[in-house]
Amino acid sequence: MILREFSLEGKLAIVAGNGRGWGNYLAIALAEAGADIVIAAPGGKGIEETAKKVRKMGRRALAISTDIAKSSEVEEMVERAISEFGKIDILVNSPDLEFARPFLEVSDEEWDQVMNINLRSVFLCTRAVGKHMLERKTGRVINVVPGLAVRGLSNCTAYCAAKGGVLQLTKALSQEWARGNIRVNAIGHGWFSEEERSEEEQLKDPLVRYIPLRRLGRPRDLSGLVVLLASDACDYINGQVLFADGGVLAHV
Amino acid sequence: MILEDLNLEGKVAVITGGGTGLGKAMSHALAGAGADVVVAARRVGPIEETASEVRGMGRRALAISTDVADSQQVERMVERAISELGKVDILINNAGIGGEQVTKPIWEITDEEWRIGIDTNLTGAFYCSRAVGRHMVERGSGRVINISSGYGLRGGRDNFMYCCAKAGVVLLTRSLALTWARDGVRVNCIVPGFFATVPLDRPEIRQYIESTARFNPMGRVGEPGDVGPLAVFLASEASDYVTGEIFCIDGGGLAGGYTPTGYAPIIPLKG
Ligand SMILES: NC(=O)c1ccc[n+]([C@@H]2O[C@H](COP(=O)([O-])OP(=O)(O)OC[C@H]3O[C@@H](n4cnc5c(N)ncnc54)[C@H](OP(=O)(O)O)[C@@H]3O)[C@@H](O)[C@H]2O)c1
């Protein structure tokens, strides 16, 4: 039965982020498909709540408070994940620090922070987990990016550069680790909203009128993609960015 | 639950070129996920074989001999699929000719070769989408999956008809996706890299495949079964917010720009 190939039972996934954006939803999606979860983000109730939800689904879960832009904390988090679960099969990097300011007004500190959270964290987490994956000769790395990783927007130069950097990291590393049996891919999202809003209400938003599917993304809209790329069903997709964005990029 | 979203039970899929290669693998995959399957290509033997394999998996199947380059045959095929199986939920435009067989110096390509190639690879996808599309739009639901090629995104030496037709398939995908976005129809494209779909009995073919594999980042060529799960995902509810998107499945070939793999010097920082 082909649907069984999508199952993540017996696998351990780390979802690393800064507590914003898609991390919690992707953790739930991976758990739905059967994975045990480590959720790593800077403290707070958010990640503990997600871990509780995962446990309610009958999976093991651990929330590890981590500053993902800090090398020592990332190393500790990965060691702890391995000592508790014995291995790591899947790494999802989904940090998101939004930032917009006219280019000439961007300070050194702002630039560094945008890069640290959005790009450096992906480097640190992937390096720490990748060492372990290469030893086991198996693994899946999935980086989460917005449409601004591939298209430009005024006042968003720093953010676009960081997210574009994640995509280039994805492509280059997909080459370097291909023979190590590790797949490195990215999934992309468009505009999304965590609250359910009626179609009518959504259409008042000019942004929504620009989305071919005429609705904002929902928290579940990346679930299928992340499970596809995390699973054994999919071995030959590598170095790609795959979007679930309601068709926005079909305009481009 | 996400795994339930991938279930295709009760859906009907039309797969062109489903008698061999990738089309056969996708027929098996969709049937394995629960779909009934209509297999359409010119030769009766291969499509009958796929259809009987699908029946063996407990699903309904029809083999309908069809030349996708002939719009009347396409219309009849779709009418028959709808009248016998009730509806069409999924269309996979996979029939195609080309690849390495059609590469030759431009002045040796005949009008006829060019025309037949474009008619099969591009116009065929247009005819099938047109024939199934009205039905899908009226029902407010449907999935179209077009099979392009790495050669639809990159150039190839002496490769004209195939590159142009497959690039056309990419933009057919995007324009259909935008056009039917509000009609519940999702349109996406699979871009396969090199897949071993020819019989491996001849030594020169085995050699060719081995040398191709060496230049792939993953060190192997695709197996037809590799595309199955991707087709299931794109045919299913799990891809509801995905449209107009291109899914390369090539082991990482395009991501690296098809440079020789393994050539990776180490350059230390200076100063
Ligand atoms: N294999 C690869 O490496 C590769 C790479 C990139 C893209 N692709 C694409 O993937 C698709 C499947 O290729 P494949 O490798 O599986 O090759 P294949 O085994 O030759 O399959 C092509 C199928 O298309 C059918 N077909 C050809 N002309 C047709 C027509 N006029 N009307 C109806 N059906 C027609 C053929 O059946 P009949 O001859 O019986 O009609 C055949 O079953 C093609 O579109 C191909 O361009 C393949």
Coordinates of C-alpha atoms and ligand atoms in Angstrom, one line a residue:
Chain A
M1 CA 0.0 0.0 0.0
I2 CA 1.6 3.2 -1.2
L3 CA 0.1 5.4 1.5
R4 CA 2.1 3.5 4.1
E5 CA 5.3 4.9 2.4
F6 CA 4.3 8.3 3.6
S7 CA 4.2 7.2 7.2
L8 CA 6.8 8.6 9.6
E9 CA 6.3 6.1 12.3
G10 CA 9.5 5.4 14.3
K11 CA 11.2 8.5 13.0
L12 CA 12.4 11.5 15.0
A13 CA 12.0 15.0 13.7
I14 CA 13.5 18.2 15.1
V15 CA 11.5 21.3 14.3
A16 CA 13.8 24.3 14.9
G17 CA 12.6 27.9 14.9
N18 CA 12.2 31.1 16.8
G19 CA 8.7 30.3 18.0
R20 CA 7.0 32.2 15.2
G21 CA 5.7 31.1 11.8
W22 CA 5.1 27.6 10.8
G23 CA 7.1 25.5 13.3
N24 CA 4.3 24.5 15.6
Y25 CA 2.0 23.5 12.7
L26 CA 4.7 21.5 11.0
A27 CA 5.4 19.7 14.2
I28 CA 1.8 18.7 14.4
A29 CA 1.7 17.6 10.8
L30 CA 4.8 15.4 11.2
A31 CA 3.3 13.9 14.4
E32 CA 0.1 13.2 12.5
A33 CA 2.1 11.1 10.1
G34 CA 3.6 9.2 13.0
A35 CA 6.9 11.0 13.9
D36 CA 8.2 11.7 17.4
I37 CA 9.0 15.4 17.8
V38 CA 11.7 17.6 19.3
I39 CA 10.6 21.2 19.1
A40 CA 13.4 23.7 19.6
A41 CA 12.8 27.4 19.9
P42 CA 13.4 30.1 22.5
G43 CA 11.4 29.1 25.6
G44 CA 7.9 30.1 26.3
K45 CA 4.6 28.4 26.5
G46 CA 4.3 28.0 22.7
I47 CA 6.6 25.1 22.3
E48 CA 5.5 23.3 25.5
E49 CA 1.9 23.5 24.3
T50 CA 2.8 22.0 21.0
A51 CA 4.7 19.2 22.7
K52 CA 1.6 18.5 24.8
K53 CA -0.5 18.3 21.7
V54 CA 1.9 15.9 20.1
R55 CA 1.8 13.7 23.2
K56 CA -2.0 13.7 23.1
M57 CA -1.7 12.2 19.6
G58 CA 0.2 9.3 21.1
R59 CA 3.7 10.4 20.0
R60 CA 6.7 11.3 22.1
A61 CA 7.6 14.9 22.2
L62 CA 10.2 17.1 23.8
A63 CA 10.3 20.9 23.9
I64 CA 13.8 22.2 24.3
S65 CA 14.2 25.9 24.9
T66 CA 17.0 27.0 22.5
D67 CA 18.4 30.1 21.1
I68 CA 18.8 28.7 17.6
A69 CA 21.2 31.5 16.5
K70 CA 23.7 30.4 19.3
S71 CA 26.1 27.6 18.4
S72 CA 26.5 26.2 21.9
E73 CA 22.8 26.1 22.6
V74 CA 22.1 24.4 19.3
E75 CA 24.8 21.8 19.9
E76 CA 23.3 21.1 23.4
M77 CA 19.8 20.8 22.0
V78 CA 21.0 18.2 19.3
E79 CA 22.9 16.2 21.9
R80 CA 19.9 16.1 24.1
A81 CA 17.7 15.0 21.3
I82 CA 20.0 12.2 20.4
S83 CA 20.4 11.0 24.0
E84 CA 16.7 11.0 24.5
F85 CA 15.6 9.5 21.2
G86 CA 18.7 7.7 20.0
K87 CA 18.7 9.4 16.5
I88 CA 17.4 12.1 14.3
D89 CA 15.8 11.4 11.0
I90 CA 14.3 14.7 10.0
L91 CA 15.3 18.3 10.6
V92 CA 12.9 21.1 9.8
N93 CA 14.3 24.6 9.9
S94 CA 11.5 27.1 10.2
P95 CA 12.8 30.3 11.8
D96 CA 11.1 33.5 10.8
L97 CA 12.1 37.0 11.8
E98 CA 10.1 39.5 9.7
F99 CA 11.7 42.9 9.0
A100 CA 11.0 45.7 6.7
R101 CA 12.8 49.1 6.5
P102 CA 14.1 51.3 3.6
F103 CA 17.5 49.9 2.7
L104 CA 19.4 53.1 3.6
E105 CA 18.0 53.0 7.1
V106 CA 19.0 49.5 8.0
S107 CA 21.5 49.5 10.8
D108 CA 24.4 47.1 11.2
E109 CA 22.6 45.5 14.2
E110 CA 19.3 45.0 12.4
W111 CA 21.1 43.4 9.4
D112 CA 23.0 41.1 11.7
Q113 CA 19.9 40.1 13.7
V114 CA 17.9 39.4 10.5
M115 CA 20.7 37.3 9.2
N116 CA 21.3 35.5 12.6
I117 CA 17.7 34.4 13.1
N118 CA 16.8 33.6 9.5
L119 CA 20.0 32.3 8.0
R120 CA 22.7 31.6 10.6
S121 CA 20.3 29.5 12.7
V122 CA 19.7 27.3 9.6
F123 CA 23.5 26.9 9.3
L124 CA 24.0 26.0 12.9
C125 CA 21.1 23.6 13.2
T126 CA 21.9 21.8 10.0
R127 CA 25.6 21.5 10.8
A128 CA 24.9 20.1 14.2
V129 CA 22.2 17.6 13.0
G130 CA 24.0 16.9 9.7
K131 CA 27.1 15.4 11.4
H132 CA 24.9 12.8 13.1
M133 CA 22.9 12.2 9.9
L134 CA 26.0 11.7 7.8
E135 CA 27.3 9.1 10.3
R136 CA 24.0 7.2 10.0
K137 CA 24.0 7.8 6.2
T138 CA 20.3 8.8 6.2
G139 CA 18.4 12.0 6.8
R140 CA 16.1 14.7 5.5
V141 CA 16.6 18.4 5.9
I142 CA 13.6 20.6 5.1
N143 CA 14.0 24.4 5.2
V144 CA 10.9 26.6 5.3
V145 CA 10.9 29.8 3.3
P146 CA 8.4 32.5 2.2
G147 CA 7.8 33.7 -1.3
L148 CA 10.3 36.5 -0.6
A149 CA 13.1 33.9 -0.9
V150 CA 12.6 34.0 -4.7
R151 CA 11.0 37.3 -5.4
G152 CA 11.9 40.8 -4.3
L153 CA 9.9 43.4 -2.3
S154 CA 10.8 47.0 -1.5
N155 CA 11.9 47.7 2.1
C156 CA 12.6 44.0 2.5
T157 CA 16.1 43.7 1.2
A158 CA 17.6 42.3 4.4
Y159 CA 14.8 39.8 4.8
C160 CA 14.9 38.8 1.1
A161 CA 18.7 38.4 1.2
A162 CA 18.5 36.1 4.3
K163 CA 15.7 34.0 2.9
G164 CA 17.4 33.8 -0.5
G165 CA 20.5 32.7 1.4
V166 CA 18.5 29.8 2.9
L167 CA 17.6 28.7 -0.6
Q168 CA 21.2 28.7 -1.8
L169 CA 22.2 26.9 1.3
T170 CA 19.6 24.3 0.4
K171 CA 20.8 23.9 -3.2
A172 CA 24.5 23.7 -2.4
L173 CA 24.2 21.4 0.5
S174 CA 21.9 19.1 -1.5
Q175 CA 24.9 18.5 -3.7
E176 CA 27.4 18.1 -0.9
W177 CA 25.4 15.5 1.0
A178 CA 23.6 13.7 -1.9
R179 CA 26.0 10.8 -1.7
G180 CA 25.7 10.7 2.1
N181 CA 22.0 9.8 1.5
I182 CA 20.7 13.0 2.9
R183 CA 18.1 15.0 1.0
V184 CA 18.1 18.8 1.4
N185 CA 15.0 20.6 0.2
A186 CA 12.9 23.6 1.0
I187 CA 9.2 24.2 1.2
G188 CA 7.7 27.6 0.4
H189 CA 4.6 29.4 1.6
G190 CA 2.7 32.4 0.5
W191 CA 0.6 34.7 2.7
F192 CA -1.1 32.9 5.5
S193 CA -3.3 33.5 8.4
E194 CA -3.7 31.6 11.6
E195 CA -7.3 32.5 12.1
E196 CA -10.1 31.1 10.0
R197 CA -11.8 34.0 8.2
S198 CA -14.8 33.7 5.9
E199 CA -14.1 33.9 2.2
E200 CA -16.2 37.0 1.9
E201 CA -14.2 38.8 4.6
Q202 CA -10.9 37.6 3.0
L203 CA -11.8 39.1 -0.4
K204 CA -12.0 42.6 1.1
D205 CA -8.2 42.3 1.5
P206 CA -6.5 43.4 -1.7
L207 CA -3.7 41.0 -1.0
V208 CA -6.2 38.1 -1.2
R209 CA -7.5 39.3 -4.5
Y210 CA -4.0 38.9 -5.8
I211 CA -3.8 35.2 -4.7
P212 CA -5.1 33.0 -7.5
L213 CA -6.9 30.7 -5.1
R214 CA -8.5 33.7 -3.4
R215 CA -7.8 32.7 0.1
L216 CA -4.9 33.1 2.5
G217 CA -2.9 30.0 3.4
R218 CA -4.1 28.0 6.4
P219 CA -1.8 26.4 9.0
R220 CA -2.5 23.0 7.4
D221 CA -1.5 24.0 3.9
L222 CA 2.1 23.0 4.3
S223 CA 1.4 19.7 6.0
G224 CA 1.3 17.5 2.9
L225 CA 4.5 18.9 1.5
V226 CA 6.5 18.5 4.7
V227 CA 5.3 14.9 5.1
L228 CA 6.1 14.1 1.5
L229 CA 9.6 15.4 1.7
A230 CA 10.2 13.9 5.2
S231 CA 9.1 10.4 4.2
D232 CA 10.7 7.4 2.5
A233 CA 8.1 7.8 -0.2
C234 CA 10.2 10.5 -1.6
D235 CA 13.9 9.9 -2.2
Y236 CA 14.7 11.4 -5.6
I237 CA 13.6 15.0 -4.9
N238 CA 16.7 16.9 -3.9
G239 CA 17.8 20.6 -3.8
Q240 CA 14.3 21.8 -4.7
V241 CA 12.1 24.5 -3.3
L242 CA 8.4 23.5 -3.5
F243 CA 5.7 26.0 -2.8
A244 CA 2.2 25.7 -1.5
D245 CA 1.2 29.3 -2.0
G246 CA -2.2 29.3 -3.6
G247 CA -0.7 29.9 -7.1
V248 CA 1.0 33.2 -6.3
L249 CA 4.3 32.3 -8.0
A250 CA 2.5 31.1 -11.2
H251 CA 2.2 34.8 -12.0
V252 CA 6.0 35.2 -11.9
Chain B
M1 CA -5.2 13.6 9.5
I2 CA -2.6 14.2 6.9
L3 CA -2.2 10.5 5.8
E4 CA -6.0 10.4 5.1
D5 CA -5.7 13.5 2.9
L6 CA -3.5 11.4 0.6
N7 CA -6.2 8.8 0.1
L8 CA -7.6 8.6 -3.4
E9 CA -10.4 6.2 -2.9
G10 CA -13.5 7.0 -5.0
K11 CA -11.4 9.1 -7.4
V12 CA -11.1 8.5 -11.1
A13 CA -7.8 9.2 -12.9
V14 CA -7.0 9.4 -16.6
I15 CA -3.3 8.8 -17.3
T16 CA -2.0 9.2 -20.8
G17 CA 0.9 7.0 -21.9
G18 CA 0.1 4.8 -18.9
G19 CA 1.1 1.6 -20.6
T20 CA 4.9 2.0 -20.0
G21 CA 7.5 3.7 -18.0
L22 CA 6.6 6.6 -15.7
G23 CA 2.9 6.4 -16.8
K24 CA 2.7 2.8 -15.7
A25 CA 4.4 3.5 -12.4
M26 CA 2.0 6.4 -11.7
S27 CA -1.0 4.2 -12.7
H28 CA 0.1 1.7 -10.1
A29 CA 0.7 4.4 -7.5
L30 CA -2.6 6.1 -7.9
A31 CA -4.4 2.7 -7.9
G32 CA -2.4 1.8 -4.8
A33 CA -3.8 5.0 -3.1
G34 CA -7.3 3.9 -4.1
A35 CA -8.1 5.5 -7.4
D36 CA -9.7 3.9 -10.4
V37 CA -7.6 4.4 -13.5
V38 CA -8.2 5.0 -17.2
V39 CA -5.0 4.3 -19.2
A40 CA -4.8 5.9 -22.6
A41 CA -2.1 5.5 -25.3
R42 CA -1.9 4.2 -28.9
R43 CA -0.8 0.6 -28.5
V44 CA -3.4 -1.7 -27.0
G45 CA -1.0 -4.3 -25.5
P46 CA 0.7 -2.1 -22.9
I47 CA -2.4 -0.2 -21.7
E48 CA -4.4 -3.5 -21.4
E49 CA -1.5 -4.8 -19.3
T50 CA -1.5 -1.8 -17.0
A51 CA -5.3 -1.9 -16.7
S52 CA -5.3 -5.6 -15.7
E53 CA -2.6 -4.9 -13.1
V54 CA -4.8 -2.1 -11.7
R55 CA -7.8 -4.5 -11.6
G56 CA -5.6 -6.9 -9.8
M57 CA -5.1 -4.3 -7.1
G58 CA -8.9 -4.2 -6.7
R59 CA -9.6 -1.0 -8.6
R60 CA -11.6 -0.4 -11.7
A61 CA -9.6 0.2 -14.9
L62 CA -10.2 1.0 -18.5
A63 CA -7.7 0.8 -21.3
I64 CA -8.6 3.2 -24.2
S65 CA -6.5 3.2 -27.3
T66 CA -5.9 6.9 -28.0
D67 CA -3.6 9.1 -30.0
V68 CA -3.3 12.3 -27.9
A69 CA -2.3 14.2 -31.0
D70 CA -5.8 13.6 -32.5
S71 CA -8.3 15.8 -30.8
Q72 CA -11.3 13.7 -31.8
Q73 CA -9.8 10.6 -30.3
V74 CA -9.1 12.5 -27.1
E75 CA -12.7 13.8 -26.9
R76 CA -14.0 10.2 -27.4
M77 CA -11.6 8.8 -24.8
V78 CA -12.7 11.4 -22.2
E79 CA -16.4 10.8 -23.1
R80 CA -16.0 7.1 -22.6
A81 CA -14.1 7.5 -19.3
I82 CA -16.9 9.7 -18.0
S83 CA -19.7 7.5 -19.2
E84 CA -18.2 4.3 -17.9
L85 CA -16.6 5.5 -14.6
G86 CA -18.9 8.4 -13.9
K87 CA -16.4 11.3 -13.8
V88 CA -12.8 12.3 -14.0
D89 CA -11.1 13.7 -11.0
I90 CA -7.5 13.5 -12.0
L91 CA -5.7 13.9 -15.4
I92 CA -2.0 13.1 -15.8
N93 CA -0.7 14.4 -19.1
N94 CA 2.2 12.0 -19.4
A95 CA 2.2 10.8 -23.1
G96 CA 5.3 11.9 -24.8
I97 CA 8.0 11.2 -27.3
G98 CA 11.5 12.4 -27.5
G99 CA 14.4 12.5 -25.1
E100 CA 17.7 11.5 -26.6
Q101 CA 16.2 9.8 -29.7
V102 CA 15.2 13.1 -31.3
T103 CA 18.5 15.0 -31.0
K104 CA 20.1 15.7 -34.3
P105 CA 21.5 18.7 -36.2
I106 CA 18.8 21.3 -36.8
W107 CA 19.0 21.0 -40.6
E108 CA 18.3 17.3 -40.5
I109 CA 15.0 17.7 -38.6
T110 CA 12.1 17.4 -41.0
D111 CA 8.9 19.4 -40.8
E112 CA 7.1 16.2 -40.0
E113 CA 9.4 15.3 -37.1
W114 CA 9.0 18.7 -35.6
R115 CA 5.2 18.7 -36.1
I116 CA 4.6 15.2 -34.7
G117 CA 6.9 15.9 -31.7
I118 CA 5.1 19.2 -30.8
D119 CA 1.7 17.7 -31.5
T120 CA 2.4 14.8 -29.1
N121 CA 4.2 16.5 -26.3
L122 CA 2.5 19.8 -26.1
T123 CA -0.7 19.8 -28.2
G124 CA -1.6 16.4 -26.7
A125 CA -1.5 17.9 -23.2
F126 CA -3.6 20.9 -24.5
Y127 CA -6.2 18.6 -26.1
C128 CA -6.5 16.4 -23.0
S129 CA -6.7 19.4 -20.6
R130 CA -9.3 21.0 -22.8
A131 CA -11.4 17.8 -23.0
V132 CA -11.3 17.1 -19.3
G133 CA -11.1 20.7 -18.1
R134 CA -14.7 21.7 -18.9
H135 CA -15.9 18.6 -17.0
M136 CA -13.7 19.5 -14.0
V137 CA -14.7 23.2 -14.0
E138 CA -18.4 22.3 -14.1
R139 CA -17.9 20.0 -11.2
G140 CA -15.8 22.6 -9.4
S141 CA -13.0 20.1 -8.7
G142 CA -10.1 18.5 -10.4
R143 CA -6.4 17.9 -10.5
V144 CA -4.2 18.1 -13.6
I145 CA -0.6 16.9 -13.5
N146 CA 1.5 17.6 -16.5
I147 CA 4.8 15.8 -17.1
S148 CA 7.4 18.1 -18.5
S149 CA 11.2 17.3 -18.4
G150 CA 14.4 18.8 -17.2
Y151 CA 14.8 19.8 -20.8
G152 CA 11.7 22.0 -20.4
L153 CA 13.8 24.2 -18.1
R154 CA 17.3 23.9 -19.6
G155 CA 18.7 23.8 -23.1
G156 CA 20.1 20.7 -24.7
R157 CA 22.5 20.4 -27.6
D158 CA 20.8 19.4 -30.8
N159 CA 17.6 19.1 -28.7
F160 CA 14.9 21.4 -30.2
M161 CA 11.4 20.0 -30.5
Y162 CA 11.6 18.3 -27.1
C163 CA 13.0 21.3 -25.2
C164 CA 10.5 23.6 -26.8
A165 CA 7.5 21.3 -26.3
K166 CA 8.4 20.5 -22.7
A167 CA 9.0 24.2 -21.9
G168 CA 5.5 24.8 -23.4
V169 CA 4.1 22.2 -21.0
V170 CA 5.5 24.2 -18.0
L171 CA 3.7 27.4 -19.1
L172 CA 0.6 25.5 -20.1
T173 CA 0.6 24.4 -16.4
R174 CA 1.0 27.9 -15.0
S175 CA -1.6 29.5 -17.3
L176 CA -4.1 26.7 -16.6
A177 CA -3.4 27.0 -12.9
L178 CA -4.2 30.7 -12.9
T179 CA -7.2 30.3 -15.2
W180 CA -8.9 27.5 -13.1
A181 CA -7.8 28.7 -9.7
R182 CA -11.3 29.8 -8.7
D183 CA -12.9 26.7 -10.2
G184 CA -11.5 24.2 -7.7
V185 CA -9.0 22.8 -10.3
R186 CA -5.4 22.6 -9.4
V187 CA -2.7 22.3 -12.1
N188 CA 0.9 21.3 -11.4
C189 CA 3.8 20.0 -13.2
I190 CA 6.3 17.2 -12.6
V191 CA 9.8 17.7 -14.1
P192 CA 11.6 14.4 -14.1
G193 CA 15.3 14.2 -14.5
F194 CA 16.7 11.1 -16.1
F195 CA 14.7 8.0 -15.5
A196 CA 15.6 4.5 -16.6
T197 CA 12.4 3.6 -18.5
V198 CA 13.9 1.7 -21.4
P199 CA 14.5 -2.0 -21.2
L200 CA 18.1 -2.5 -20.0
D201 CA 18.8 -5.6 -22.1
R202 CA 21.2 -3.8 -24.5
P203 CA 24.8 -3.3 -23.1
E204 CA 25.1 0.2 -24.7
I205 CA 21.9 1.3 -22.9
R206 CA 23.2 -0.1 -19.6
Q207 CA 26.5 1.8 -20.2
Y208 CA 24.6 5.0 -21.0
I209 CA 22.6 4.8 -17.9
E210 CA 25.6 4.1 -15.8
S211 CA 27.5 7.0 -17.1
T212 CA 24.5 9.3 -16.6
A213 CA 24.2 8.0 -13.0
R214 CA 27.8 8.9 -12.3
F215 CA 27.0 12.6 -13.1
N216 CA 24.0 12.8 -10.9
P217 CA 24.6 14.2 -7.4
M218 CA 22.9 11.2 -5.9
G219 CA 24.9 8.8 -8.1
R220 CA 21.8 7.1 -9.5
V221 CA 19.2 7.7 -12.2
G222 CA 15.5 7.8 -11.3
E223 CA 13.5 4.6 -11.0
P224 CA 9.9 4.9 -12.4
G225 CA 8.6 4.1 -8.9
D226 CA 10.2 7.4 -7.6
V227 CA 7.5 9.5 -9.2
G228 CA 4.5 7.5 -7.8
P229 CA 4.3 9.1 -4.4
L230 CA 4.7 12.6 -5.8
A231 CA 1.9 12.0 -8.3
V232 CA -0.3 10.7 -5.4
F233 CA 0.4 13.9 -3.4
L234 CA -0.4 16.1 -6.3
A235 CA -3.6 14.2 -7.1
S236 CA -4.8 14.3 -3.5
E237 CA -6.4 16.7 -1.0
A238 CA -3.0 17.1 0.6
S239 CA -2.0 19.5 -2.2
D240 CA -5.1 21.7 -2.0
Y241 CA -3.2 25.0 -1.7
V242 CA -0.6 24.0 -4.3
T243 CA -1.2 25.2 -7.9
G244 CA 0.9 26.4 -10.8
E245 CA 4.0 24.8 -9.2
I246 CA 6.8 22.9 -10.7
F247 CA 8.1 19.8 -9.0
C248 CA 11.5 18.7 -10.1
I249 CA 12.5 15.2 -9.3
D250 CA 16.0 14.7 -10.5
G251 CA 18.2 13.7 -7.5
G252 CA 19.4 17.3 -7.3
G253 CA 20.7 17.6 -10.9
L254 CA 19.1 21.0 -11.7
A255 CA 20.0 22.4 -8.3
G256 CA 23.6 21.9 -9.1
G257 CA 23.3 23.1 -12.7
Y258 CA 24.4 19.7 -14.0
T259 CA 28.0 20.4 -13.3
P260 CA 30.2 17.3 -12.8
T261 CA 29.6 16.1 -9.3
G262 CA 32.5 15.4 -7.0
Y263 CA 34.4 18.5 -8.4
A264 CA 34.5 20.4 -5.1
P265 CA 37.8 22.1 -4.3
I266 CA 38.4 23.4 -0.8
I267 CA 39.4 27.1 -0.9
P268 CA 40.6 28.4 2.5
L269 CA 40.0 32.0 3.6
K270 CA 42.9 34.2 2.9
G271 CA 44.2 37.1 5.1
Ligands
LIG1 N1 12.4 8.7 -18.8 C1 12.9 9.9 -18.6 O1 14.1 10.0 -18.3 C2 12.1 11.1 -18.7 C3 12.6 12.3 -18.3 C4 11.9 13.5 -18.4 C5 10.6 13.5 -18.9 N2 10.1 12.3 -19.3 C6 8.7 12.3 -19.8 O2 7.9 11.4 -19.0 C7 6.8 10.9 -19.9 C8 6.9 9.4 -19.8 O3 8.1 9.0 -20.4 P1 8.7 7.5 -20.2 O4 10.1 7.7 -19.9 O5 7.8 6.8 -19.3 O6 8.6 7.0 -21.7 P2 7.8 5.9 -22.5 O7 7.9 4.6 -21.7 O8 8.1 5.9 -23.9 O9 6.3 6.4 -22.3 C9 5.7 7.3 -23.1 C10 4.3 6.8 -23.3 O10 3.6 7.8 -24.1 C11 2.8 7.1 -25.0 N3 2.6 7.9 -26.2 C12 3.5 8.3 -27.1 N4 3.0 9.0 -28.1 C13 1.6 9.0 -27.9 C14 0.5 9.5 -28.6 N5 0.6 10.2 -29.8 N6 -0.7 9.3 -28.1 C15 -0.9 8.6 -26.9 N7 0.2 8.1 -26.2 C16 1.4 8.3 -26.7 C17 3.5 5.8 -25.4 O11 2.6 4.8 -25.7 P3 2.2 4.4 -27.2 O12 3.5 4.4 -28.0 O13 1.5 3.1 -27.1 O14 1.2 5.5 -27.7 C18 4.2 5.5 -24.1 O15 3.5 4.6 -23.2 C19 7.1 11.5 -21.2 O16 6.3 12.7 -21.4 C20 8.5 11.9 -21.2 O17 8.8 13.0 -22.1 C21 10.8 11.1 -19.2

